[in-house]
Short mmCIF file of C-alpha atoms in Angstrom, two decimals:
data_model
loop_
_atom_site.label_atom_id
_atom_site.label_comp_id
_atom_site.label_asym_id
_atom_site.label_seq_id
_atom_site.Cartn_x
_atom_site.Cartn_y
_atom_site.Cartn_z
CA MET A 258 0.00 0.00 0.00
CA ALA A 259 2.87 2.35 0.77
CA LYS A 260 4.03 1.68 -2.77
CA GLU A 261 0.98 3.55 -4.05
CA LEU A 262 1.71 6.72 -2.07
CA GLN A 263 2.64 9.30 -4.67
CA VAL A 264 4.96 11.20 -2.32
CA LEU A 265 7.13 8.12 -1.68
CA ASN A 266 7.16 7.14 -5.32
CA ALA A 267 8.24 10.69 -6.24
CA LEU A 268 11.23 10.38 -3.86
CA ASP A 269 12.13 6.94 -5.27
CA VAL A 270 12.23 8.06 -8.90
CA ALA A 271 13.55 11.63 -8.35
CA LYS A 272 16.62 12.57 -10.36
CA THR A 273 19.71 13.48 -8.34
CA GLN A 274 19.13 17.08 -7.31
CA TRP A 275 20.69 19.80 -5.18
CA TYR A 276 18.67 18.77 -2.08
CA HIS A 277 20.37 15.35 -2.16
CA PHE A 278 23.79 16.99 -1.87
CA THR A 279 22.54 19.36 0.83
CA ALA A 280 21.31 16.36 2.83
CA ILE A 281 24.67 14.58 2.36
CA ILE A 282 26.57 17.65 3.63
CA ILE A 283 24.22 18.28 6.59
CA ALA A 284 24.21 14.65 7.71
CA GLY A 285 27.84 14.15 6.68
CA MET A 286 29.16 17.01 8.80
CA GLY A 287 27.82 15.15 11.83
CA PHE A 288 29.95 12.18 10.81
CA PHE A 289 32.93 14.40 10.10
CA THR A 290 32.66 15.64 13.70
CA ASP A 291 32.05 12.10 15.02
CA ALA A 292 35.23 10.77 13.43
CA TYR A 293 37.29 13.79 14.49
CA ASP A 294 36.10 13.52 18.10
CA LEU A 295 36.45 9.74 18.40
CA PHE A 296 39.87 9.45 16.80
CA CYS A 297 41.60 12.66 17.93
CA ILE A 298 42.04 11.15 21.40
CA SER A 299 44.47 8.56 20.03
CA LEU A 300 46.69 11.46 18.85
CA VAL A 301 47.07 12.90 22.35
CA THR A 302 47.10 9.90 24.77
CA LYS A 303 50.93 9.72 24.76
CA LEU A 304 51.07 13.45 25.52
CA LEU A 305 48.62 13.06 28.44
CA GLY A 306 50.93 10.36 29.83
CA ARG A 307 53.98 12.66 29.62
CA ILE A 308 52.21 15.61 31.24
CA TYR A 309 50.29 13.94 34.05
CA TYR A 310 52.15 10.69 34.74
CA HIS A 311 55.79 11.80 34.64
CA VAL A 312 58.07 9.82 37.00
CA ASP A 313 61.30 11.51 38.01
CA GLY A 314 64.39 9.48 37.06
CA ALA A 315 62.46 7.01 34.81
CA GLU A 316 64.20 5.79 31.63
CA LYS A 317 61.07 6.30 29.51
CA PRO A 318 58.60 9.23 29.44
CA GLY A 319 55.44 8.95 31.59
CA SER A 320 52.59 6.93 30.09
CA LEU A 321 48.96 6.44 31.05
CA PRO A 322 48.48 3.48 33.42
CA PRO A 323 46.50 0.59 31.80
CA ASN A 324 43.18 1.36 33.53
CA VAL A 325 43.45 5.08 32.69
CA ALA A 326 44.40 4.39 29.03
CA ALA A 327 41.45 2.00 28.73
CA ALA A 328 39.08 4.59 30.28
CA VAL A 329 40.28 7.50 28.11
CA ASN A 330 40.11 5.43 24.90
CA GLY A 331 36.96 3.47 25.74
CA VAL A 332 34.63 5.80 27.64
CA ALA A 333 33.43 7.55 24.45
CA PHE A 334 32.57 4.13 22.97
CA CYS A 335 30.44 3.28 26.01
CA GLY A 336 28.63 6.60 25.53
CA THR A 337 28.24 5.97 21.80
CA LEU A 338 26.72 2.52 22.39
CA SER A 339 24.16 3.98 24.85
CA GLY A 340 23.40 6.89 22.50
CA GLN A 341 22.82 4.59 19.51
CA LEU A 342 20.21 2.57 21.39
CA PHE A 343 18.51 5.57 23.04
CA PHE A 344 18.41 8.00 20.11
CA GLY A 345 17.65 5.17 17.66
CA TRP A 346 14.52 4.37 19.67
CA LEU A 347 13.70 8.08 20.11
CA GLY A 348 14.05 8.72 16.37
CA ASP A 349 11.19 6.29 15.72
CA LYS A 350 9.07 7.67 18.55
CA MET A 351 9.49 11.46 18.10
CA GLY A 352 10.65 11.76 14.50
CA ARG A 353 14.09 11.97 12.93
CA LYS A 354 14.33 15.75 12.71
CA ARG A 355 13.31 16.62 16.29
CA VAL A 356 15.98 14.36 17.77
CA TYR A 357 18.65 15.38 15.24
CA GLY A 358 19.27 18.81 16.79
CA MET A 359 19.60 17.36 20.31
CA THR A 360 22.48 15.06 19.33
CA LEU A 361 24.36 17.90 17.63
CA MET A 362 24.12 20.29 20.59
CA LEU A 363 25.27 17.53 22.93
CA MET A 364 28.33 16.99 20.70
CA VAL A 365 29.17 20.72 20.66
CA ILE A 366 28.86 21.23 24.44
CA CYS A 367 30.81 18.07 25.31
CA SER A 368 33.62 18.71 22.77
CA ILE A 369 34.25 22.05 24.46
CA GLY A 370 33.86 20.51 27.93
CA SER A 371 36.45 17.80 27.11
CA GLY A 372 39.19 20.40 26.89
CA LEU A 373 38.13 22.51 29.86
CA SER A 374 39.42 20.28 32.68
CA PHE A 375 41.69 22.97 34.14
CA SER A 376 43.76 21.40 36.89
CA SER A 377 47.28 20.08 37.34
CA ASP A 378 46.03 17.05 39.26
CA ALA A 379 46.03 13.93 37.05
CA LYS A 380 42.90 12.44 38.66
CA ALA A 381 40.84 15.62 38.20
CA VAL A 382 41.93 16.09 34.57
CA ILE A 383 41.29 12.48 33.54
CA SER A 384 37.96 12.30 35.43
CA THR A 385 36.65 15.50 33.79
CA LEU A 386 37.90 14.36 30.38
CA CYS A 387 36.21 10.95 30.77
CA PHE A 388 32.93 12.50 31.99
CA PHE A 389 32.62 14.81 28.97
CA ARG A 390 33.83 12.16 26.53
CA PHE A 391 31.10 9.77 27.72
CA TRP A 392 28.38 12.34 26.96
CA LEU A 393 30.16 13.36 23.75
CA GLY A 394 29.94 9.68 22.74
CA PHE A 395 26.26 9.66 23.72
CA GLY A 396 25.57 12.47 21.23
CA ILE A 397 27.74 10.85 18.56
CA GLY A 398 25.81 7.59 19.06
CA GLY A 399 22.56 9.31 18.15
CA ASP A 400 24.05 10.55 14.90
CA TYR A 401 24.52 7.00 13.55
CA PRO A 402 20.88 5.82 13.28
CA LEU A 403 19.48 9.30 12.58
CA SER A 404 21.88 10.28 9.77
CA ALA A 405 21.56 6.90 8.06
CA THR A 406 17.77 6.84 8.33
CA ILE A 407 17.31 10.45 7.18
CA MET A 408 19.57 9.91 4.16
CA SER A 409 17.93 6.60 3.17
CA GLU A 410 14.45 8.15 3.44
CA TYR A 411 15.41 11.20 1.37
CA ALA A 412 17.32 9.33 -1.35
CA ASN A 413 16.09 7.93 -4.63
CA LYS A 414 16.09 4.20 -5.42
CA LYS A 415 18.88 4.32 -7.98
CA THR A 416 21.63 6.04 -5.99
CA ARG A 417 20.48 5.50 -2.38
CA GLY A 418 23.49 3.33 -1.48
CA ALA A 419 25.96 5.94 -2.74
CA PHE A 420 24.20 8.74 -0.82
CA ILE A 421 24.18 6.87 2.52
CA ALA A 422 27.78 5.73 1.94
CA ALA A 423 28.78 9.35 1.14
CA VAL A 424 27.43 10.47 4.53
CA PHE A 425 29.50 7.75 6.18
CA ALA A 426 32.54 8.57 4.02
CA MET A 427 32.74 11.98 5.70
CA GLN A 428 34.27 9.98 8.58
CA GLY A 429 37.41 9.62 6.46
CA PHE A 430 37.70 13.40 6.13
CA GLY A 431 37.11 13.75 9.88
CA ILE A 432 40.02 11.40 10.67
CA LEU A 433 42.16 13.24 8.11
CA ALA A 434 41.21 16.65 9.53
CA GLY A 435 42.10 15.45 13.04
CA GLY A 436 45.55 14.41 11.87
CA ILE A 437 46.20 17.55 9.82
CA PHE A 438 45.02 19.87 12.62
CA ALA A 439 47.24 18.03 15.15
CA ILE A 440 50.21 18.47 12.77
CA ILE A 441 49.51 22.22 12.45
CA VAL A 442 49.07 22.77 16.22
CA SER A 443 52.10 20.67 17.22
CA SER A 444 54.28 22.34 14.52
CA ALA A 445 53.28 25.80 15.73
CA PHE A 446 54.01 24.93 19.40
CA LYS A 447 57.25 23.14 18.45
CA THR A 448 58.53 26.24 16.64
CA LYS A 449 57.53 28.62 19.44
CA PHE A 450 58.52 26.46 22.44
CA ASP A 451 61.64 24.52 21.56
CA ALA A 452 62.51 21.71 23.99
CA PRO A 453 65.25 19.06 24.38
CA THR A 454 64.50 15.34 23.93
CA TYR A 455 63.54 13.23 26.96
CA GLN A 456 67.02 11.63 27.00
CA GLU A 457 68.74 15.03 27.17
CA ASN A 458 66.52 16.56 29.84
CA ALA A 459 63.49 14.58 31.05
CA LEU A 460 61.72 17.43 32.83
CA ALA A 461 62.37 20.14 30.21
CA SER A 462 61.26 17.84 27.32
CA THR A 463 57.61 18.51 28.24
CA VAL A 464 57.12 22.29 28.14
CA PRO A 465 54.25 23.68 30.31
CA GLN A 466 52.54 24.95 27.13
CA ALA A 467 52.13 21.32 25.94
CA ASP A 468 49.03 21.23 28.16
CA TYR A 469 47.31 23.57 25.69
CA VAL A 470 48.09 21.33 22.71
CA TRP A 471 45.78 18.44 23.63
CA ARG A 472 43.04 20.80 24.83
CA ILE A 473 43.01 22.75 21.53
CA ILE A 474 42.99 19.53 19.44
CA VAL A 475 40.08 18.07 21.46
CA MET A 476 37.97 21.26 21.58
CA VAL A 477 38.13 22.18 17.88
CA GLY A 478 35.81 19.21 17.21
CA ALA A 479 32.92 21.47 18.27
CA LEU A 480 33.33 23.79 15.25
CA PRO A 481 32.00 21.71 12.32
CA ALA A 482 29.02 20.56 14.39
CA LEU A 483 28.17 24.12 15.38
CA LEU A 484 28.36 25.29 11.74
CA THR A 485 25.71 22.77 10.58
CA TYR A 486 23.24 23.22 13.47
CA TYR A 487 21.17 25.90 11.69
CA TRP A 488 20.84 23.79 8.53
CA ARG A 489 19.81 20.71 10.48
CA MET A 490 16.99 22.66 12.08
CA LYS A 491 15.76 23.88 8.68
CA MET A 492 15.53 20.37 7.19
CA PRO A 493 11.93 19.10 6.94
CA GLU A 494 10.99 15.77 8.55
CA THR A 495 11.34 12.83 6.15
CA ALA A 496 8.18 11.99 4.17
CA ARG A 497 8.41 8.33 5.14
CA TYR A 498 8.26 9.14 8.84
CA THR A 499 5.49 11.74 8.38
CA ALA A 500 3.33 9.52 6.13
CA LEU A 501 4.03 5.98 7.36
CA VAL A 502 4.67 6.54 11.09
CA ALA A 503 3.03 9.88 12.02
CA LYS A 504 0.25 9.13 9.44
CA ASN A 505 0.09 12.77 8.31
CA ALA A 506 -0.26 12.62 4.52
CA LYS A 507 -0.93 16.35 4.15
CA GLN A 508 2.30 17.36 5.91
CA ALA A 509 4.36 14.77 3.99
CA ALA A 510 3.05 16.02 0.63
CA SER A 511 3.54 19.68 1.62
CA ASP A 512 7.16 19.11 2.83
CA MET A 513 8.22 17.08 -0.19
CA SER A 514 6.50 19.44 -2.67
CA LYS A 515 8.90 22.13 -1.44
CA VAL A 516 11.91 19.82 -1.49
CA LEU A 517 11.22 18.24 -4.90
CA GLN A 518 9.63 21.42 -6.32
CA VAL A 519 6.65 19.53 -7.77
CA ASP A 520 2.97 19.43 -6.81
CA LEU A 521 2.07 16.34 -4.80
CA GLU A 522 -1.34 15.09 -3.71
CA ALA A 523 -2.00 14.67 0.02
CA GLU A 524 -3.58 11.17 -0.41
CA GLU A 525 -5.11 11.14 3.08
CA GLN A 526 -7.44 8.26 2.18
CA LYS A 527 -4.53 5.97 1.33
CA VAL A 528 -2.81 6.78 4.63
CA GLU A 529 -6.07 5.95 6.45
CA GLN A 530 -6.19 2.58 4.64
CA LEU A 531 -2.58 2.05 5.68
CA THR A 532 -3.52 2.74 9.33
CA GLU A 533 -6.33 0.17 9.15
CA ASP A 534 -4.06 -2.51 7.65
CA LYS A 535 -2.90 -4.44 10.72
CA SER A 536 -0.43 -6.65 8.83
CA ASN A 537 2.27 -3.99 9.00
CA GLN A 538 1.89 -2.82 12.58
CA PHE A 539 3.92 -5.43 14.44
CA GLY A 540 6.44 -4.22 17.04
CA LEU A 541 10.10 -5.05 17.59
CA PHE A 542 9.52 -7.74 20.22
CA THR A 543 6.94 -9.79 18.32
CA LYS A 544 6.94 -13.19 16.62
CA LYS A 545 6.08 -11.51 13.33
CA PHE A 546 9.17 -9.27 13.47
CA LEU A 547 11.28 -12.29 14.37
CA HIS A 548 9.86 -14.24 11.43
CA ARG A 549 10.22 -11.42 8.90
CA HIS A 550 13.35 -9.60 10.04
CA GLY A 551 14.95 -11.68 12.80
CA LEU A 552 17.69 -13.15 10.59
CA HIS A 553 18.26 -9.77 8.94
CA LEU A 554 18.81 -8.14 12.35
CA LEU A 555 21.15 -10.98 13.36
CA GLY A 556 23.05 -10.42 10.09
CA THR A 557 23.40 -6.63 10.50
CA THR A 558 24.36 -6.82 14.21
CA SER A 559 26.84 -9.72 13.93
CA THR A 560 28.69 -8.37 10.86
CA TRP A 561 29.00 -4.89 12.40
CA PHE A 562 30.16 -6.42 15.71
CA LEU A 563 32.85 -8.55 14.01
CA LEU A 564 34.01 -5.74 11.72
CA ASP A 565 34.45 -3.24 14.56
CA ILE A 566 36.56 -5.67 16.64
CA ALA A 567 39.12 -5.65 13.82
CA PHE A 568 38.62 -2.07 12.67
CA TYR A 569 38.95 -0.30 16.02
CA SER A 570 41.71 -2.49 17.41
CA GLN A 571 43.81 -1.43 14.42
CA ASN A 572 42.76 2.20 14.32
CA LEU A 573 43.10 3.15 17.97
CA PHE A 574 46.40 1.41 18.44
CA GLN A 575 48.06 2.01 15.11
CA LYS A 576 50.51 4.37 16.86
CA ASP A 577 51.71 1.34 18.89
CA ILE A 578 52.06 -0.72 15.71
CA PHE A 579 54.03 2.15 14.09
CA SER A 580 56.35 2.27 17.11
CA ALA A 581 56.77 -1.52 17.06
CA ILE A 582 57.95 -1.46 13.42
CA GLY A 583 60.01 1.71 13.90
CA TRP A 584 57.91 4.22 11.92
CA ILE A 585 57.74 6.42 15.01
CA PRO A 586 61.08 6.79 16.87
CA LYS A 587 61.49 5.64 20.46
CA ALA A 588 59.63 7.92 22.90
CA GLU A 589 62.79 8.90 24.80
CA THR A 590 64.42 10.27 21.60
CA MET A 591 61.66 12.91 21.19
CA ASN A 592 60.21 15.74 23.23
CA ALA A 593 56.48 15.77 24.10
CA ILE A 594 55.24 18.01 21.26
CA ASP A 595 57.47 16.32 18.68
CA GLU A 596 55.85 12.97 19.61
CA VAL A 597 52.35 14.37 18.92
CA TYR A 598 53.62 15.63 15.54
CA LYS A 599 55.13 12.23 14.57
CA ILE A 600 52.02 10.23 15.63
CA ALA A 601 49.70 12.65 13.79
CA ARG A 602 51.89 12.50 10.66
CA ALA A 603 51.80 8.68 10.58
CA GLN A 604 47.99 8.55 11.12
CA THR A 605 47.42 11.22 8.45
CA LEU A 606 49.48 9.25 5.91
CA ILE A 607 47.43 6.10 6.57
CA ALA A 608 44.17 8.09 6.32
CA LEU A 609 45.26 9.78 3.09
CA CYS A 610 46.54 6.65 1.38
CA SER A 611 43.98 4.04 2.43
CA THR A 612 41.16 5.19 4.70
CA VAL A 613 39.75 8.05 2.59
CA PRO A 614 40.10 6.33 -0.83
CA GLY A 615 38.40 3.18 0.55
CA TYR A 616 35.28 5.09 1.59
CA TRP A 617 34.90 6.78 -1.79
CA PHE A 618 35.45 3.54 -3.71
CA THR A 619 32.36 2.27 -1.86
CA VAL A 620 30.42 5.40 -2.86
CA ALA A 621 31.39 4.84 -6.50
CA PHE A 622 30.59 1.13 -6.68
CA ILE A 623 27.87 0.35 -4.12
CA ASP A 624 24.96 0.87 -6.53
CA ARG A 625 26.76 -0.95 -9.34
CA ILE A 626 27.90 -4.18 -7.70
CA GLY A 627 25.65 -4.12 -4.63
CA ARG A 628 26.10 -4.12 -0.86
CA PHE A 629 26.47 -7.88 -0.47
CA ALA A 630 29.33 -8.16 -2.98
CA ILE A 631 31.28 -5.27 -1.44
CA GLN A 632 30.87 -6.60 2.11
CA LEU A 633 31.91 -10.14 1.18
CA MET A 634 34.90 -8.90 -0.80
CA GLY A 635 35.97 -6.55 2.02
CA PHE A 636 35.86 -9.24 4.72
CA PHE A 637 37.68 -11.68 2.41
CA PHE A 638 40.62 -9.35 1.73
CA MET A 639 40.78 -8.20 5.37
CA THR A 640 41.16 -11.86 6.37
CA VAL A 641 43.86 -12.47 3.74
CA PHE A 642 45.87 -9.34 4.67
CA MET A 643 45.61 -9.96 8.42
CA PHE A 644 47.15 -13.40 7.95
CA ALA A 645 49.73 -11.94 5.54
CA LEU A 646 50.80 -9.57 8.33
CA ALA A 647 50.63 -12.14 11.13
CA ILE A 648 52.22 -15.31 9.80
CA PRO A 649 55.57 -13.81 8.67
CA TYR A 650 55.43 -11.13 11.45
CA LYS A 651 59.18 -11.51 12.27
CA HIS A 652 59.98 -10.76 8.62
CA TRP A 653 58.02 -7.46 8.76
CA THR A 654 59.85 -6.19 11.86
CA HIS A 655 63.22 -6.12 10.07
CA LYS A 656 64.18 -2.60 9.06
CA ASP A 657 64.31 -3.35 5.30
CA ASN A 658 60.76 -4.75 5.23
CA ARG A 659 58.92 -2.03 7.12
CA ILE A 660 57.52 -0.35 4.01
CA GLY A 661 55.98 -3.68 2.96
CA PHE A 662 54.31 -3.98 6.36
CA VAL A 663 52.82 -0.48 6.06
CA ILE A 664 51.55 -1.22 2.50
CA ILE A 665 49.73 -4.42 3.60
CA TYR A 666 48.47 -2.65 6.74
CA SER A 667 47.10 0.15 4.52
CA LEU A 668 45.43 -2.37 2.21
CA THR A 669 43.66 -3.94 5.20
CA PHE A 670 42.26 -0.48 5.99
CA PHE A 671 41.38 0.16 2.36
CA PHE A 672 39.29 -3.04 2.17
CA ALA A 673 37.68 -2.35 5.54
CA ASN A 674 36.38 0.94 4.12
CA PHE A 675 35.76 -0.34 0.57
CA GLY A 676 33.92 -3.15 2.30
CA PRO A 677 32.08 -3.86 5.55
CA ASN A 678 32.86 -0.59 7.37
CA ALA A 679 30.62 1.24 4.88
CA THR A 680 28.08 -1.49 4.04
CA THR A 681 27.28 -2.35 7.68
CA PHE A 682 26.21 1.31 8.04
CA VAL A 683 24.16 1.41 4.81
CA VAL A 684 22.15 -1.83 4.92
CA PRO A 685 20.33 -1.46 8.31
CA ALA A 686 18.93 1.87 7.08
CA GLU A 687 17.28 0.12 4.10
CA ILE A 688 15.83 -3.24 5.12
CA PHE A 689 13.59 -2.55 8.14
CA PRO A 690 10.08 -0.95 8.30
CA ALA A 691 9.91 2.86 8.69
CA ARG A 692 8.46 2.71 12.23
CA LEU A 693 11.40 0.50 13.39
CA ARG A 694 14.12 1.66 11.00
CA SER A 695 15.96 4.03 13.33
CA THR A 696 15.69 1.59 16.28
CA CYS A 697 17.05 -1.37 14.27
CA HIS A 698 19.88 0.75 12.87
CA GLY A 699 20.66 1.85 16.44
CA ILE A 700 20.73 -1.78 17.64
CA SER A 701 23.03 -2.80 14.75
CA ALA A 702 25.33 0.17 15.37
CA ALA A 703 25.40 -0.55 19.12
CA ALA A 704 26.49 -4.13 18.37
CA GLY A 705 29.27 -2.57 16.31
CA LYS A 706 30.34 -0.34 19.18
CA LEU A 707 30.34 -3.39 21.47
CA GLY A 708 32.81 -4.88 18.98
CA ALA A 709 34.83 -1.65 19.10
CA ILE A 710 35.01 -1.91 22.90
CA VAL A 711 36.14 -5.55 22.65
CA GLY A 712 38.69 -4.59 19.98
CA ALA A 713 39.98 -1.50 21.78
CA PHE A 714 40.24 -3.00 25.27
CA GLY A 715 41.08 -6.54 24.16
CA PHE A 716 43.86 -5.52 21.78
CA LEU A 717 45.40 -3.23 24.41
CA TYR A 718 46.02 -6.24 26.65
CA MET A 719 46.37 -8.98 24.03
CA SER A 720 49.11 -7.28 22.03
CA GLN A 721 51.47 -7.03 25.02
CA ASN A 722 54.65 -9.09 24.79
CA SER A 723 54.39 -12.59 26.31
CA ASP A 724 57.68 -11.92 28.15
CA LYS A 725 56.67 -10.01 31.29
CA ASN A 726 59.94 -8.03 31.24
CA LYS A 727 59.10 -6.55 27.83
CA THR A 728 55.48 -5.44 28.46
CA ASP A 729 54.44 -1.77 28.76
CA ALA A 730 54.46 -0.38 32.30
CA GLY A 731 51.61 -1.80 34.39
CA TYR A 732 50.32 -4.33 31.83
CA PRO A 733 50.22 -8.10 32.35
CA PRO A 734 51.91 -10.25 29.64
CA GLY A 735 49.74 -10.76 26.55
CA ILE A 736 49.95 -12.98 23.48
CA GLY A 737 51.99 -10.50 21.41
CA VAL A 738 51.18 -8.52 18.25
CA ARG A 739 51.60 -11.53 15.94
CA ASN A 740 49.06 -13.73 17.74
CA SER A 741 46.69 -10.77 18.14
CA LEU A 742 46.75 -10.29 14.35
CA ILE A 743 45.95 -14.01 13.87
CA VAL A 744 42.93 -13.63 16.19
CA LEU A 745 41.77 -10.60 14.14
CA GLY A 746 42.15 -12.64 10.93
CA VAL A 747 39.83 -15.32 12.38
CA VAL A 748 37.32 -12.62 13.41
CA ASN A 749 37.26 -11.33 9.82
CA PHE A 750 36.68 -14.86 8.52
CA PHE A 751 33.56 -15.12 10.69
CA GLY A 752 32.48 -11.81 9.14
CA ILE A 753 32.44 -13.54 5.73
CA LEU A 754 30.09 -16.25 7.07
CA PHE A 755 27.62 -13.89 8.77
CA THR A 756 27.41 -11.70 5.63
CA PHE A 757 25.23 -14.43 4.10
CA LEU A 758 22.40 -13.45 6.49
CA VAL A 759 22.19 -9.91 5.07
CA PRO A 760 19.77 -9.31 2.14
CA GLU A 761 20.72 -7.34 -0.97
CA SER A 762 18.79 -4.05 -1.16
CA ASN A 763 20.36 -2.64 -4.33
CA GLY A 764 17.87 -0.99 -6.70
CA ARG A 765 14.78 -1.74 -4.59
CA SER A 766 12.58 0.73 -2.72
CA LEU A 767 12.60 0.87 1.09
CA GLU A 768 8.97 -0.32 1.17
CA GLU A 769 9.78 -3.30 -1.07
CA MET A 770 12.63 -4.30 1.24
CA SER A 771 10.63 -3.97 4.46
CA GLY A 772 7.44 -5.48 3.02
CA GLU A 773 5.40 -2.34 3.84
CA ASN A 774 3.90 -2.14 0.36
CA GLU A 775 2.10 -5.48 0.46
CA THR A 776 -0.66 -7.25 2.27
CA ASP A 777 0.15 -9.88 4.87
CA GLU A 778 0.77 -12.79 2.51
CA GLY A 779 2.51 -10.72 -0.10
CA SER A 780 4.95 -9.20 2.31
CA GLU A 781 6.06 -12.60 3.60
CA ALA A 782 6.98 -13.60 0.07
CA ASN A 783 8.54 -10.21 -0.58
CA VAL A 784 10.82 -10.38 2.45
CA GLU A 785 11.79 -13.96 1.65
CA GLN A 786 12.68 -12.84 -1.87
CA GLY A 787 14.76 -10.01 -0.35
CA SER A 788 16.89 -12.56 1.47
CA HIS A 789 17.87 -14.31 -1.74
CA ASN A 790 18.07 -11.42 -4.18
CA ARG A 791 21.75 -10.61 -4.26
CA THR A 792 24.72 -10.43 -6.59
CA VAL A 793 27.66 -12.54 -5.47
CA PRO A 794 31.04 -11.31 -6.75
CA PHE A 795 32.89 -14.60 -6.74
#
């Protein structure tokens, strides 16, 4: 029945117009901010260790104790997970647009708050930082289901995958911006406040002004979010929410007439018929949902969970991997600000060479070869490259082979982004009914963040040397980097298997995918067909 609503059909067949790009930029700037805020912390954790955990007479610079490092890196993820579930549910209850502004303001306030922990006491600084980063994560979490749902409901059938992927691809620019801004700030401070290396003079190697460096880097994340707030508030509610959930045909037609610049009928009678049709009014915790979408939800949650274990364990701790292979010099041979510069430079190179191109390859190909093919291919190559790094790990640590290691490491990132990192975000926004779309996307994204927490915390401990004399200060012995990479390879292999639960949504309308355009019997068949309609690349 939804299929017959003129307003939804008009959106499905609309040519690519200016409003599509406006929506990508408005939703995408949220993701730009998300990525900047989540990843900029990994640029400054070493600096926080030097400033607040300096030990007089120690051979190496101060570093964050294990529990503090885990809290600083992981607290935003815990907030994000909670935000995804809460705002996902709220987006279906109150409407996408009304909740969208709340998440953005939360991100702005907490970005600024993260850098305002003025105190020289380590406990006070870290506690304030963790408090604001939890609520920053909470706001960021809301952006996942809302941005994906808004973009999928605004897009046309033909290029919907590319539009949702383009919103997600702004993450790449956020990571890149974080690295570039850290390079600029650290270069400026390095020029103005010259300092000896830690070996030459331990105390003088961390200048007092270094305390401003991490605060500036963390707080600047508020700017892009603040700039898009006005435009977010001007965006009309999506027609699918207004017509199919709020059941207000008049408002949906009026909003989309302005957006599409065509005259659309209100079709109130059809919306009334839709309200009377009980076959499409089942809730999340019902047998009918389980029968129609249970396997789909298992597919979207499990693949996102498995992907994020691998993705975040690499991304958050790539500075440790760079140090292990000698790309970043030993900490004691640098001063505090120089270390920030070197870490930021290495992360920016990886982002520029593999992370950003991977995202945009997905944008270019997702509507040509389909979501399923890209996800399967991505997991396959991630598995292959993880094992290629792990099995001859000794070989890669030799000085002559380091460039090879970085190339394979970059390729793993490239296929994560031209693969499951993008598709796990796109698919949950397309395959569930409008009244549950934001909630189901939130659940899938929260499973992903659970994977990120496992990856971030697990890898921190797992990658420690098995010889207790060679571990980082305060950590128990682990299984080493090599064995950790083998574990991640196995995780990616399971990603390949669970991808088979996810239906292909390429070229089909949202109502076709969710079964909202059919009567009870028809929708069962439709959803079944959705599970098998896919293009396999191999």
